[in-house]
Coordinates of C-alpha atoms (C1' of nucleotides) in Angstrom, one line a residue:
Chain A
M988 CA 77.8 170.9 51.3
P989 CA 74.4 170.1 51.4
Q990 CA 73.6 166.9 50.0
L991 CA 70.9 166.8 47.4
N992 CA 68.0 164.9 48.3
G993 CA 67.5 161.9 46.0
G994 CA 63.8 161.6 45.5
G995 CA 64.7 161.8 41.7
G996 CA 66.6 165.1 42.2
D997 CA 69.8 165.8 40.5
D998 CA 72.4 163.8 41.9
L999 CA 74.7 164.0 39.1
G1000 CA 78.1 164.7 40.0
A1001 CA 77.2 165.2 43.6
N1002 CA 80.6 164.5 44.5
D1003 CA 82.5 165.8 41.9
E1004 CA 85.6 167.7 42.7
M1005 CA 85.6 171.3 42.1
I1006 CA 88.3 174.0 41.5
P1007 CA 88.9 175.8 44.6
F1008 CA 89.1 179.4 45.0
K1009 CA 92.3 180.9 45.5
D1010 CA 91.8 181.4 49.1
E1011 CA 88.9 181.1 51.5
G1012 CA 88.6 184.8 52.0
E1013 CA 87.7 185.1 48.3
Q1014 CA 85.4 182.4 48.4
E1015 CA 83.8 183.7 51.4
E1016 CA 83.4 187.1 49.8
K1017 CA 82.0 185.4 46.8
I1018 CA 79.6 183.6 48.5
S1019 CA 78.4 186.3 50.5
E1020 CA 77.9 188.4 47.2
N1021 CA 76.2 185.5 45.7
V1022 CA 73.9 185.1 48.7
S1023 CA 73.2 188.7 48.6
A1024 CA 72.5 188.7 44.9
E1025 CA 70.5 185.9 45.1
R1026 CA 68.4 187.6 47.8
D1027 CA 68.0 190.6 45.6
L1028 CA 67.1 188.8 42.8
D1029 CA 64.6 186.6 44.9
D1030 CA 62.8 190.1 45.5
V1031 CA 62.9 191.0 41.8
K1032 CA 61.5 187.5 40.9
S1033 CA 58.6 187.8 43.0
S1034 CA 57.8 191.3 41.6
L1035 CA 58.4 190.1 38.4
V1036 CA 56.1 187.1 38.8
N1037 CA 53.6 189.3 40.2
E1038 CA 53.7 191.9 37.6
S1039 CA 53.8 189.4 34.8
E1040 CA 50.7 187.9 36.4
N1041 CA 49.0 191.3 36.1
N1042 CA 50.3 192.1 32.7
S1043 CA 50.2 188.9 31.1
S1044 CA 47.0 189.8 29.2
S1045 CA 48.3 192.9 27.7
S1046 CA 51.3 191.4 26.0
D1047 CA 49.6 191.6 22.6
S1048 CA 49.3 195.1 22.5
E1049 CA 52.8 195.6 23.2
A1050 CA 53.9 193.0 20.6
E1051 CA 54.4 195.8 18.1
R1052 CA 56.7 197.8 20.2
R1053 CA 60.3 197.4 20.8
P1054 CA 60.7 195.9 24.0
Q1055 CA 61.4 198.5 26.9
P1056 CA 63.4 197.4 29.6
T1057 CA 61.3 197.7 32.7
R1058 CA 62.6 198.6 36.2
Q1059 CA 62.8 194.7 36.9
D1060 CA 64.7 194.3 33.8
L1061 CA 67.2 196.8 34.7
E1062 CA 67.5 195.4 38.3
N1063 CA 68.1 192.0 36.8
Y1064 CA 70.4 193.2 34.3
E1065 CA 72.4 194.7 36.9
K1066 CA 72.3 191.4 38.8
A1067 CA 73.1 189.5 35.9
R1068 CA 75.8 191.6 34.9
E1069 CA 77.5 191.2 38.2
Y1070 CA 77.1 187.5 37.4
F1071 CA 78.4 187.7 34.2
S1072 CA 81.4 189.9 35.3
E1073 CA 82.3 187.7 38.0
A1074 CA 82.1 184.6 35.6
L1075 CA 84.4 186.2 33.5
R1076 CA 86.7 187.1 36.0
R1077 CA 86.4 183.7 37.6
Q1078 CA 87.0 182.2 34.3
Q1079 CA 90.1 184.3 33.8
D1080 CA 91.2 183.3 37.4
G1081 CA 90.6 179.7 36.8
G1082 CA 88.4 179.7 39.8
F1083 CA 84.9 179.2 40.3
F1084 CA 82.0 180.6 41.9
K1085 CA 80.7 178.8 44.9
S1086 CA 77.6 179.3 46.5
P1087 CA 76.3 177.7 49.6
H1088 CA 73.0 177.1 48.4
Y1089 CA 70.6 177.1 45.7
P1090 CA 69.5 174.5 44.5
G1091 CA 68.3 174.5 41.4
Y1092 CA 68.8 177.8 40.0
P1093 CA 69.1 177.9 36.4
F1094 CA 72.4 178.2 35.0
L1095 CA 73.3 180.5 32.5
M1096 CA 76.0 179.1 30.1
I1097 CA 79.0 180.5 28.8
P1098 CA 81.4 178.7 26.8
D1099 CA 84.6 177.4 28.5
L1100 CA 87.2 179.5 27.1
S1101 CA 89.8 176.9 27.5
N1102 CA 89.2 173.5 27.5
P1103 CA 89.0 171.6 24.3
Y1104 CA 87.9 168.3 25.3
L1105 CA 87.3 168.7 28.7
S1106 CA 84.0 167.1 28.7
S1107 CA 85.7 163.7 28.4
G1108 CA 83.3 161.4 29.6
S1109 CA 81.2 163.8 31.2
L1110 CA 78.0 165.3 29.6
S1111 CA 78.5 168.5 28.5
T1112 CA 79.4 170.8 29.5
G1113 CA 82.1 170.0 27.9
A1114 CA 83.2 173.4 27.7
R1115 CA 80.6 175.4 29.4
T1116 CA 80.8 177.7 32.4
Y1117 CA 77.7 177.6 34.1
L1118 CA 76.5 180.7 35.5
Q1119 CA 74.0 180.6 38.4
M1120 CA 71.1 182.8 37.6
K1121 CA 68.1 183.0 39.7
W1122 CA 65.0 182.6 37.7
P1123 CA 61.7 180.8 38.2
L1124 CA 61.7 178.2 35.6
L1125 CA 60.3 174.9 35.2
D1126 CA 59.4 173.1 38.0
V1127 CA 60.8 169.8 37.1
P1128 CA 59.8 167.0 39.2
G1129 CA 63.2 165.6 38.8
S1130 CA 64.6 168.5 40.8
A1131 CA 61.9 168.5 43.4
G1132 CA 64.3 167.3 45.7
L1133 CA 66.4 170.4 45.1
K1134 CA 65.1 172.6 47.9
D1135 CA 66.4 176.0 48.3
S1136 CA 66.9 176.3 52.0
R1137 CA 65.7 179.8 51.9
A1138 CA 62.9 179.1 49.7
S1139 CA 59.8 180.3 51.3
T1140 CA 58.1 180.5 47.7
P1141 CA 55.7 178.0 47.0
G1142 CA 57.1 175.0 44.9
H1143 CA 55.7 176.3 41.7
L1144 CA 57.6 179.4 42.2
S1145 CA 60.8 177.8 43.3
N1146 CA 63.7 178.3 41.2
K1147 CA 63.8 174.9 39.6
V1148 CA 65.9 174.2 36.8
P1149 CA 65.9 171.2 34.5
V1150 CA 68.6 169.3 35.8
V1151 CA 69.3 168.2 32.4
Q1152 CA 71.2 171.3 32.4
H1153 CA 73.7 170.3 34.7
P1154 CA 76.8 168.9 33.5
H1155 CA 77.3 165.7 34.9
H1156 CA 80.5 166.5 36.6
M1157 CA 79.2 169.7 38.0
H1158 CA 77.2 169.7 41.1
P1159 CA 74.3 171.5 41.1
L1160 CA 75.5 173.1 44.1
T1161 CA 78.3 174.6 42.2
P1162 CA 76.6 177.4 40.3
L1163 CA 79.4 178.5 38.6
I1164 CA 82.4 176.6 37.3
T1165 CA 85.0 178.2 35.3
Y1166 CA 87.9 177.1 33.3
S1167 CA 91.2 178.7 33.0
N1168 CA 91.3 180.9 29.9
E1169 CA 94.7 180.0 28.9
H1170 CA 93.5 179.4 25.4
F1171 CA 91.1 182.4 25.6
S1172 CA 92.1 184.8 22.8
P1173 CA 89.7 187.6 22.6
G1174 CA 88.9 188.4 19.1
T1175 CA 86.5 189.2 16.7
P1176 CA 84.5 186.2 15.8
P1177 CA 83.9 185.4 12.2
P1178 CA 80.9 187.3 11.0
H1179 CA 78.8 184.2 10.5
L1180 CA 79.3 183.5 14.2
S1181 CA 78.3 186.7 15.6
P1182 CA 74.5 186.3 15.6
E1183 CA 74.1 189.7 17.4
I1184 CA 75.9 191.5 14.7
D1185 CA 73.9 192.8 12.0
P1186 CA 75.9 192.1 9.0
K1187 CA 74.4 195.0 7.2
T1188 CA 74.7 197.5 9.6
G1189 CA 77.7 196.3 11.5
E1190 CA 75.7 196.9 14.7
T1191 CA 74.9 194.9 17.3
G1192 CA 71.4 194.4 17.6
G1193 CA 70.8 193.1 20.9
W1194 CA 69.7 195.1 23.8
M1195 CA 71.7 193.2 26.2
E1196 CA 74.8 193.4 24.4
Q1197 CA 74.4 197.1 24.1
H1198 CA 74.3 197.4 27.8
L1199 CA 76.5 194.9 29.1
P1200 CA 80.2 195.7 29.3
A1201 CA 82.3 194.1 26.7
G1202 CA 83.6 190.9 27.7
S1203 CA 81.1 190.5 30.5
L1204 CA 79.2 187.9 28.6
G1205 CA 80.2 184.8 27.3
W1206 CA 78.1 183.1 24.8
L1207 CA 77.4 180.0 23.3
S1208 CA 78.1 179.1 19.8
K1209 CA 75.5 178.0 17.7
E1210 CA 77.6 175.2 16.6
R1211 CA 77.4 173.7 20.1
S1212 CA 74.4 171.4 20.9
F1213 CA 72.4 171.4 23.9
Y1214 CA 74.6 169.3 25.9
G1215 CA 77.7 170.9 24.8
I1216 CA 80.0 169.6 22.0
P1217 CA 83.7 169.5 22.9
R1218 CA 85.4 171.9 20.9
T1219 CA 88.5 171.1 18.9
P1220 CA 91.6 172.5 20.3
H1221 CA 92.8 174.1 17.2
P1222 CA 92.3 177.7 17.1
S1223 CA 91.2 177.5 13.6
E1224 CA 88.8 174.8 14.6
L1225 CA 87.8 176.7 17.6
S1226 CA 86.4 179.6 16.4
P1227 CA 83.5 178.0 14.6
Y1228 CA 82.6 176.4 18.0
Y1229 CA 83.5 179.3 20.0
P1230 CA 82.7 182.6 18.9
L1231 CA 83.9 184.3 21.6
S1232 CA 84.5 187.8 21.5
P1233 CA 84.3 190.4 24.2
G1234 CA 83.1 192.8 21.8
A1235 CA 80.5 190.8 20.5
V1236 CA 78.6 189.5 23.2
G1237 CA 75.1 189.0 23.4
Q1238 CA 74.0 185.4 22.8
I1239 CA 73.2 184.0 26.0
P1240 CA 71.8 180.5 25.7
H1241 CA 68.8 179.9 27.9
P1242 CA 69.2 177.9 30.9
L1243 CA 67.0 175.5 29.2
G1244 CA 69.3 175.1 26.5
W1245 CA 66.8 173.7 24.4
L1246 CA 64.8 176.9 24.4
V1247 CA 67.4 178.5 22.4
P1248 CA 68.2 177.5 19.0
Q1249 CA 71.7 176.7 18.5
Q1250 CA 73.5 175.4 15.6
G1251 CA 72.0 174.7 12.3
Q1252 CA 70.5 171.8 13.7
P1253 CA 69.1 172.8 17.1
M1254 CA 68.2 170.0 19.5
Y1255 CA 64.9 171.8 19.6
S1256 CA 64.4 174.8 17.5
I1257 CA 62.0 177.5 17.0
P1258 CA 60.3 177.8 13.9
P1259 CA 60.8 180.9 12.1
G1260 CA 58.4 183.4 12.6
G1261 CA 57.3 182.1 15.8
F1262 CA 56.1 179.0 17.5
R1263 CA 53.1 177.3 17.4
H1264 CA 52.6 174.9 20.1
P1265 CA 50.4 171.7 19.2
Y1266 CA 49.5 171.3 22.6
P1267 CA 47.9 174.3 24.1
A1268 CA 47.4 172.5 27.2
L1269 CA 50.9 172.6 28.0
A1270 CA 51.7 172.1 31.5
M1271 CA 53.5 174.8 33.0
N1272 CA 53.9 176.0 36.6
A1273 CA 53.1 179.4 37.6
S1274 CA 56.4 180.6 37.1
M1275 CA 57.0 179.6 33.9
S1276 CA 53.7 180.9 32.5
S1277 CA 54.1 183.9 34.2
L1278 CA 57.4 184.3 32.6
V1279 CA 56.3 183.4 29.5
S1280 CA 53.3 185.6 29.4
S1281 CA 55.0 188.7 30.7
R1282 CA 58.7 188.4 31.0
F1283 CA 59.1 187.3 27.5
S1284 CA 59.7 190.2 25.1
P1285 CA 57.0 191.3 23.2
H1286 CA 58.7 189.7 20.3
M1287 CA 58.5 186.4 21.9
V1288 CA 55.0 186.8 22.9
S1289 CA 54.2 187.1 19.4
H1290 CA 51.7 188.6 17.5
H1291 CA 51.9 186.6 14.8
P1292 CA 49.4 184.0 14.2
H1293 CA 52.2 181.3 14.2
S1294 CA 54.2 182.5 16.7
L1295 CA 54.9 181.5 20.1
H1296 CA 52.1 179.7 21.4
Q1297 CA 50.6 181.3 24.4
T1298 CA 52.4 179.4 26.6
G1299 CA 55.3 180.8 24.8
I1300 CA 57.5 177.7 25.5
P1301 CA 59.3 177.1 22.3
H1302 CA 60.4 173.7 23.6
P1303 CA 63.3 172.3 21.4
A1304 CA 61.4 169.4 20.6
I1305 CA 59.2 171.6 18.5
V1306 CA 60.5 171.7 15.0
S1307 CA 59.4 173.4 12.0
P1308 CA 60.4 171.6 8.9
A1309 CA 61.3 175.1 7.6
I1310 CA 64.0 175.3 9.9
K1311 CA 66.0 172.6 8.5
Q1312 CA 66.0 174.5 5.5
E1313 CA 68.1 177.2 6.9
P1314 CA 71.4 175.6 8.3
N1315 CA 72.7 178.7 9.0
Q1316 CA 69.7 180.0 10.8
G1317 CA 69.7 183.1 8.8
H1318 CA 66.3 183.9 9.8
L1319 CA 67.7 184.1 13.4
S1320 CA 71.1 185.3 13.3
P1321 CA 71.2 188.9 11.9
S1322 CA 68.1 189.8 13.3
M1323 CA 68.5 187.9 16.4
H1324 CA 68.2 190.0 19.5
S1325 CA 69.0 189.2 22.9
F1326 CA 66.5 190.7 25.4
P1327 CA 66.9 191.9 28.7
L1328 CA 68.1 189.7 31.3
S1329 CA 64.8 190.0 32.7
D1330 CA 63.9 187.6 30.2
L1331 CA 66.1 185.5 31.7
G1332 CA 64.7 182.9 29.4
L1333 CA 67.3 184.7 27.4
F1334 CA 65.5 183.6 24.3
T1335 CA 66.4 185.3 21.2
V1336 CA 63.8 185.9 18.7
S1337 CA 64.0 187.5 15.4
R1338 CA 62.7 190.8 15.6
R1339 CA 61.9 190.8 12.1
K1340 CA 59.0 188.9 10.7
S1341 CA 60.2 186.3 8.4
P1342 CA 58.1 186.9 5.5
A1343 CA 58.6 184.0 3.2
P1344 CA 58.5 181.1 5.6
V1345 CA 55.5 182.2 6.9
K1346 CA 53.3 180.2 4.4
K1347 CA 55.4 177.3 4.4
E1348 CA 55.1 176.9 8.1
E1349 CA 51.4 177.0 7.8
E1350 CA 51.7 174.0 5.5
K1351 CA 54.0 172.1 7.6
K1352 CA 53.1 172.3 11.1
P1353 CA 56.0 171.8 13.5
H1354 CA 55.9 168.7 15.3
V1355 CA 57.2 167.7 18.8
K1356 CA 60.1 165.7 18.5
K1357 CA 60.7 162.6 20.6
P1358 CA 63.0 163.2 23.4
L1359 CA 66.3 162.0 23.2
N1360 CA 67.3 158.7 24.5
A1361 CA 70.5 158.1 26.4
F1362 CA 72.5 157.0 23.4
M1363 CA 71.4 160.0 21.5
L1364 CA 72.4 162.2 24.2
Y1365 CA 75.7 160.6 24.2
M1366 CA 76.0 160.9 20.6
K1367 CA 75.1 164.4 20.5
E1368 CA 77.8 165.1 23.0
M1369 CA 80.6 162.9 21.5
R1370 CA 80.0 163.0 17.8
A1371 CA 82.1 166.4 17.6
K1372 CA 85.1 164.8 19.4
V1373 CA 84.9 161.6 17.2
V1374 CA 84.8 163.8 14.3
A1375 CA 87.8 165.6 15.2
E1376 CA 89.7 162.7 16.1
C1377 CA 88.9 160.8 13.1
T1378 CA 88.5 163.2 10.4
L1379 CA 85.6 161.2 9.5
K1380 CA 82.3 163.1 8.7
E1381 CA 80.1 160.6 7.6
S1382 CA 77.5 160.3 10.4
A1383 CA 77.0 156.6 9.6
A1384 CA 80.4 155.8 10.4
I1385 CA 80.6 158.1 13.3
N1386 CA 77.7 156.6 14.6
Q1387 CA 79.1 153.3 14.4
I1388 CA 82.2 154.4 16.4
L1389 CA 80.0 155.9 18.9
G1390 CA 77.9 152.9 19.1
R1391 CA 81.0 151.1 20.0
R1392 CA 82.3 153.6 22.4
W1393 CA 78.8 153.7 24.0
H1394 CA 79.2 150.2 24.9
S1395 CA 82.8 150.7 26.1
L1396 CA 81.6 153.1 28.6
T1397 CA 81.5 152.1 32.2
R1398 CA 78.1 151.5 33.7
E1399 CA 78.4 154.7 35.6
E1400 CA 79.1 156.6 32.5
Q1401 CA 76.2 155.1 30.9
A1402 CA 74.0 155.8 33.8
K1403 CA 74.8 159.5 33.4
Y1404 CA 73.1 159.6 30.2
Y1405 CA 70.3 157.2 31.0
E1406 CA 69.4 159.5 33.9
L1407 CA 69.8 162.5 31.6
A1408 CA 67.5 160.9 29.3
R1409 CA 65.1 160.1 31.9
K1410 CA 65.1 163.7 32.8
E1411 CA 64.9 164.7 29.4
R1412 CA 61.8 162.4 28.9
Q1413 CA 60.2 164.0 32.1
L1414 CA 60.7 167.4 30.9
H1415 CA 59.2 166.4 27.7
S1416 CA 56.2 164.9 29.2
Q1417 CA 55.8 167.8 31.3
L1418 CA 55.8 170.4 28.5
Y1419 CA 53.8 168.1 26.2
P1420 CA 51.4 165.9 28.3
G1421 CA 49.5 164.7 25.5
W1422 CA 52.2 164.1 23.4
S1423 CA 52.8 160.6 21.9
A1424 CA 55.5 159.2 20.0
R1425 CA 52.9 158.0 17.8
D1426 CA 52.2 161.5 16.7
N1427 CA 55.3 161.5 14.8
Y1428 CA 54.8 158.4 12.9
G1429 CA 55.1 159.2 9.4
K1430 CA 57.0 162.4 10.0
R1431 CA 59.8 160.8 8.6
K1432 CA 59.5 159.4 5.0
K1433 CA 58.5 155.9 4.8
R1434 CA 61.0 153.5 6.0
K1435 CA 62.4 151.4 3.4
R1436 CA 60.7 148.6 5.1
E1437 CA 57.5 149.9 4.1
K1438 CA 58.6 150.6 0.6
Q1439 CA 59.8 147.1 0.0
Q1440 CA 57.7 144.3 -0.9
P1441 CA 56.5 142.1 1.7
D1442 CA 57.7 139.1 0.3
G1443 CA 61.3 140.3 -0.1
E1444 CA 61.5 140.3 3.3
S1445 CA 64.2 137.7 3.7
E1446 CA 66.2 139.2 1.3
D1447 CA 66.2 143.0 2.1
Q1448 CA 68.1 142.5 5.1
F1449 CA 71.2 141.8 3.5
S1450 CA 70.7 143.4 0.1
S1451 CA 70.0 146.7 1.3
R1452 CA 72.9 146.5 3.8
N1453 CA 75.2 145.1 1.4
K1454 CA 75.1 148.1 -0.5
K1455 CA 77.0 149.7 2.0
P1456 CA 78.8 147.2 4.1
C1457 CA 79.5 148.2 7.8
T1458 CA 83.2 148.2 7.1
Q1459 CA 82.8 150.9 4.5
Y1460 CA 81.9 153.2 7.3
M1461 CA 84.9 151.9 9.3
P1462 CA 88.1 152.9 7.6
P1463 CA 90.6 150.6 8.7
D1464 CA 93.2 153.4 8.9
K1465 CA 91.1 155.1 11.4
M1466 CA 91.6 153.6 14.9
C1467 CA 89.8 156.5 16.3
D1468 CA 87.3 154.2 17.6
S1469 CA 89.6 152.5 19.9
P1470 CA 88.4 153.2 23.3
A1471 CA 91.5 152.7 24.9
S1472 CA 93.3 155.0 22.7
S1473 CA 90.9 157.8 22.4
H1474 CA 88.0 157.4 24.5
G1475 CA 88.1 159.8 27.2
S1476 CA 86.2 157.6 29.7
M1477 CA 88.9 155.0 29.3
L1478 CA 91.6 157.5 30.3
D1479 CA 89.6 159.7 32.6
S1480 CA 87.9 157.2 34.7
P1481 CA 89.9 154.3 35.3
A1482 CA 87.7 153.4 37.9
T1483 CA 86.1 156.2 39.5
P1484 CA 85.3 155.2 42.8
S1485 CA 82.0 156.0 42.0
V1486 CA 80.3 157.7 44.6
A1487 CA 78.0 158.8 41.9
L1488 CA 77.3 155.4 41.2
A1489 CA 75.0 154.9 43.8
S1490 CA 72.6 157.3 42.6
P1491 CA 72.3 157.8 38.9
A1492 CA 71.9 154.3 37.8
A1493 CA 69.6 152.4 40.1
P1494 CA 67.5 155.0 41.4
A1495 CA 66.7 156.3 38.0
A1496 CA 63.7 154.4 37.8
T1497 CA 60.9 156.1 39.2
H1498 CA 57.4 155.0 39.9
S1499 CA 56.4 156.1 36.4
E1500 CA 59.6 154.7 34.8
Q1501 CA 61.1 151.4 34.6
A1502 CA 64.6 150.9 35.7
Q1503 CA 67.1 152.1 33.4
P1504 CA 67.9 149.5 31.0
L1505 CA 71.4 150.2 31.3
S1506 CA 72.3 147.2 29.2
L1507 CA 73.5 145.6 32.4
T1508 CA 74.0 142.5 30.9
T1509 CA 76.0 144.0 28.3
K1510 CA 78.5 145.7 30.4
P1511 CA 81.8 144.1 30.7
E1512 CA 81.8 144.2 34.4
G1513 CA 85.5 143.8 34.6
R1514 CA 85.5 147.6 33.8
A1515 CA 83.0 148.8 36.0
H1516 CA 84.6 147.8 39.2
H1517 CA 81.5 148.0 40.8
P1518 CA 79.8 144.9 41.3
H1519 CA 76.4 145.8 42.8
P1520 CA 74.4 143.5 44.6
H1521 CA 71.5 144.2 42.5
F1522 CA 73.5 144.1 39.5
S1523 CA 72.6 140.8 38.1
L1524 CA 71.5 139.5 34.8
S1525 CA 68.1 139.5 35.8
S1526 CA 67.9 143.0 37.0
K1527 CA 67.3 144.1 33.4
P1528 CA 63.6 144.7 33.2
R1529 CA 63.3 144.8 29.5
G1530 CA 66.3 146.4 28.3
P1531 CA 67.5 145.5 25.0
S1532 CA 67.6 141.8 25.5
P1533 CA 69.9 140.0 23.2
S1534 CA 67.5 137.2 22.9
S1535 CA 64.5 139.2 22.2
A1536 CA 66.1 141.8 20.1
Q1537 CA 65.9 140.1 16.8
P1538 CA 64.9 136.7 15.9
G1539 CA 67.6 136.6 13.3
L1540 CA 70.4 137.7 15.4
S1541 CA 73.2 136.5 13.4
L1542 CA 71.7 138.1 10.4
S1543 CA 70.7 141.3 12.0
I1544 CA 74.1 142.6 11.4
G1545 CA 72.6 143.5 8.1
S1546 CA 69.3 144.1 9.5
P1547 CA 68.2 147.4 8.1
G1548 CA 66.4 150.0 10.0
S1549 CA 65.4 147.7 12.8
Q1550 CA 67.3 147.5 16.0
S1551 CA 70.8 146.5 16.0
P1552 CA 71.2 143.1 17.2
H1553 CA 73.7 144.6 19.9
I1554 CA 76.3 142.5 18.6
L1555 CA 78.8 144.6 20.2
S1556 CA 76.8 144.9 23.5
R1557 CA 77.3 141.3 24.1
P1558 CA 79.1 140.9 27.5
I1559 CA 82.5 140.9 25.8
P1560 CA 85.4 140.7 28.3
F1561 CA 87.1 143.8 28.5
S1562 CA 90.4 142.2 27.3
S1563 CA 88.6 141.4 24.1
L1564 CA 86.7 144.6 24.0
Q1565 CA 89.1 146.4 21.9
H1566 CA 89.3 143.8 19.3
A1567 CA 85.7 143.5 19.3
M1568 CA 85.2 147.1 18.6
L1569 CA 87.6 147.1 15.9
T1570 CA 86.5 144.2 14.1
P1571 CA 83.2 143.2 12.4
P1572 CA 81.1 141.1 14.5
T1573 CA 82.3 137.6 14.2
S1574 CA 81.4 134.1 15.5
F1575 CA 83.2 135.0 18.6
H1576 CA 80.8 137.8 19.3
Q1577 CA 77.9 135.7 18.4
A1578 CA 79.2 133.0 20.8
A1579 CA 79.6 135.5 23.5
L1580 CA 76.3 137.0 22.6
H1581 CA 74.4 133.9 22.9
S1582 CA 76.0 132.8 26.0
H1583 CA 76.3 134.6 29.2
H1584 CA 78.9 132.2 30.1
A1585 CA 81.2 134.0 28.1
L1586 CA 80.9 136.7 30.2
L1587 CA 80.9 134.9 33.4
Q1588 CA 83.9 132.9 32.6
S1589 CA 85.7 136.0 31.9
Q1590 CA 84.7 137.8 34.8
P1591 CA 86.3 137.6 38.1
L1592 CA 84.9 134.9 40.3
S1593 CA 84.0 137.3 43.1
L1594 CA 81.5 138.9 40.6
V1595 CA 79.7 135.8 40.1
T1596 CA 79.8 135.0 43.8
K1597 CA 78.7 138.4 44.6
S1598 CA 75.8 138.1 42.5
A1599 CA 75.0 135.1 44.2
D1600 CA 74.8 137.0 47.2
Chain B
dC629 C1' 65.5 167.8 -2.9
dC630 C1' 65.4 164.0 0.0
dA631 C1' 65.9 159.1 1.3
dC632 C1' 69.5 156.4 2.9
dC633 C1' 73.1 154.9 6.1
dT634 C1' 74.1 154.0 11.0
dT635 C1' 73.9 153.6 16.0
dT636 C1' 71.0 152.8 20.7
dG637 C1' 67.0 153.3 23.1
dA638 C1' 61.9 154.5 23.8
dA639 C1' 57.5 153.7 22.7
dG640 C1' 53.6 152.3 20.1
dA641 C1' 51.2 148.8 17.2
dG642 C1' 49.9 144.4 16.6
dG643 C1' 49.9 139.5 17.1
Chain C
dC357 C1' 53.9 139.6 26.9
dC358 C1' 56.4 139.4 22.9
dT359 C1' 57.9 141.0 18.6
dC360 C1' 58.4 144.4 15.3
dT361 C1' 58.8 149.2 13.6
dT362 C1' 59.3 153.8 14.0
dC363 C1' 61.8 157.8 15.4
dA364 C1' 64.9 160.5 17.7
dA365 C1' 70.6 163.1 15.8
dA366 C1' 73.9 163.7 12.3
dG367 C1' 75.8 164.9 7.9
dG368 C1' 77.8 162.8 3.8
dT369 C1' 76.1 160.2 -0.1
dG370 C1' 73.6 159.1 -4.2
dG371 C1' 69.5 158.9 -6.5

DNA sequence: CCACCTTTGAAGAGG
DNA sequence: CCTCTTCAAAGGTGG
C-alpha cells in the first residue's frame, strides 16, 4: 500500500489495521470496480468542472427553479449509487471497500450500523462508514501530499479532501470501511429523525432519496457531531443517534462534515435562509469554487440576499445566532432536501425560504467561529460517551471528566487530536484568510471578569467558584471518569506500538505553526511507552506551561474563566493517575506540579537517561 | 432569555 | 517575551 507522503499530509492511522475482505477475489473485484468507477467519475468531474465554470454566472436565474438533475447529476448519481449500494452490502458483510489508490477523495459517511463505542480512542468515526466519493473539494495543504497516482489534473482540481474527515484509525487509503451490521435493525426512524420526510405530507422530499434505492444510503444522524459521536448501544438510545432507515434515506453528510448542519448544535452551521459569508475573499480553489457556483443546487446558490455567499461555502464556523434558537433545526429538517449527488457536496438546504428568521438574521450577522482546538475536538467526540457512561448531563461535570481523561490519554492519542486541530485551523484559515479570533471578541457576553469590579480581583477567584465547587460536578458515586475503568484508550491502546506515533505528533509543526504543544511535559511517560529522543522537557515551545499558566497556581483551582492551572496535567505518575483524577487537586498535585522531579523520579530511569541522549 | 459553569488550547491584547 | 483574557463546545442550572 502506498505510503502517504508526509509533508503535512494525513498520516493518521496510516498503519491501522483493516478488516479484510472475505477473499482476495472479492477484493480484487471491488478494487477493479472502484478503479473503474473512479475513472468514470474523473471524467464526470472534469466535465462538471468545465460546465460549472461556464454556467456559474447563470445560477441566479436558476435559483428559483427546482433543481433539475443534469446529465452529470445522473451519471454521478449512478456512480454514487453504486458506491452506496456497495457500501451497504459491505456493511452487511462486514467487509470493507478497498481501493489501491486515491488519495484524497472525499469520503461520504454513513453511520456505522453496529458499533456502539467503537471509536474508542479514535477520532470519530466512531461510527461511520466512509464511502469514498470522488469529488473535487478543498485543496487542503495538509493533504497536499496525497497524490492521486493517476492524477493528471492540476493540483487545484485534484481530489483533495480535508483530512480532518478521516477517522484516525482509518487510513485515507481505505476509502470505505464498514462495520458489521449485527445491530442493524432497519426500521422507521422517529419522525423527528427523518429530516427528509416531510411531516406534513409524509413524503420524502429529497431528490436523491426518491431515486436511490431504499437502503442504499446510510445517513448521518443530526445527533452526531462532525467527528462522530459514539452512539449508545441500547436500541432505545440508539435511534436518536442513528436514525437509520432504508426507507428514509437521503441525508448524506457532506464529506466536509462541517458543511452539513448536524444536530441542534452543529459544529458549523448554516444560517437559516442562507449564508452570508463575512469574508467574500474566501480562498477557494478552482474546483471548489466551480462546484459551489454551479454544482450547488440552485437552492444553494441562493438568490436570497442573505443566503449563501457567492463562494457558497457554508463553513461550519459560520454561525448565525438564529440557528441556536432552533435546536431541532426545524427550519432545516422538514424542508430539507438532498440534492443530486452531483452536488456531492451533499449539501442540504431548505427549499423553503425561512420567512421569519430573515430579519433576525439581518440584525445578527453570523460570525465565523474559532476552529476547535485539540481538546475541543476531543470533547466533541467523547462527550456523548461520557454522558452515556455517567448519566451525567451537566456539561460542566462532563467537561471535568473529559479534562481528566484528556490528560490520561497517551501522547499518541492526544497527538491525533492535535493534528486534527492543526488541520482544522489550516482549513479554517484557508476558508477565512482574513479571519481573526479577535473578530469574535465580544460575541459572547461579557465575561464575569469584565463585569466584576477591578478591585475585587483577589476575591472573585474564590467567590465565584465557591458558588459551585468542583466537587459538585463530580458526583462521588460516578466513577465514570476513571480512566482505567472506562476510558477506551486505556483499554484499547495498551501501548500501541505506535507506528503512527512517528508522524502525528512531531511533524505536526509546520513552518507556519509551532510544534504541537502536546503538553509534553505533562504526559505521564510511563504510559506512553514511547520515549522519544526529542521528547524532552524543553521540547515544548510554548505549551501550557505550568509555571506560566497562572501566577497563583494553587489558587487557580478556583480561578474562574481563565486557564486552568493544569493541576491535573502535571506529570503525575501513572500509578497515581487514577487517584489524581478522582480526587480534587491536593498538595500532592501541587508538589508534582511544581517539580518535575516528581515525574522524573517516578519515571523509569531509562527515560531520564534517554532524554539525556 | 441568557449568563454561568467547566475543561484545554489557540490567539490576541497589553505590559 | 510574558501574562492575561477571550473564545471555541456543551447542556443543565439559576437568575
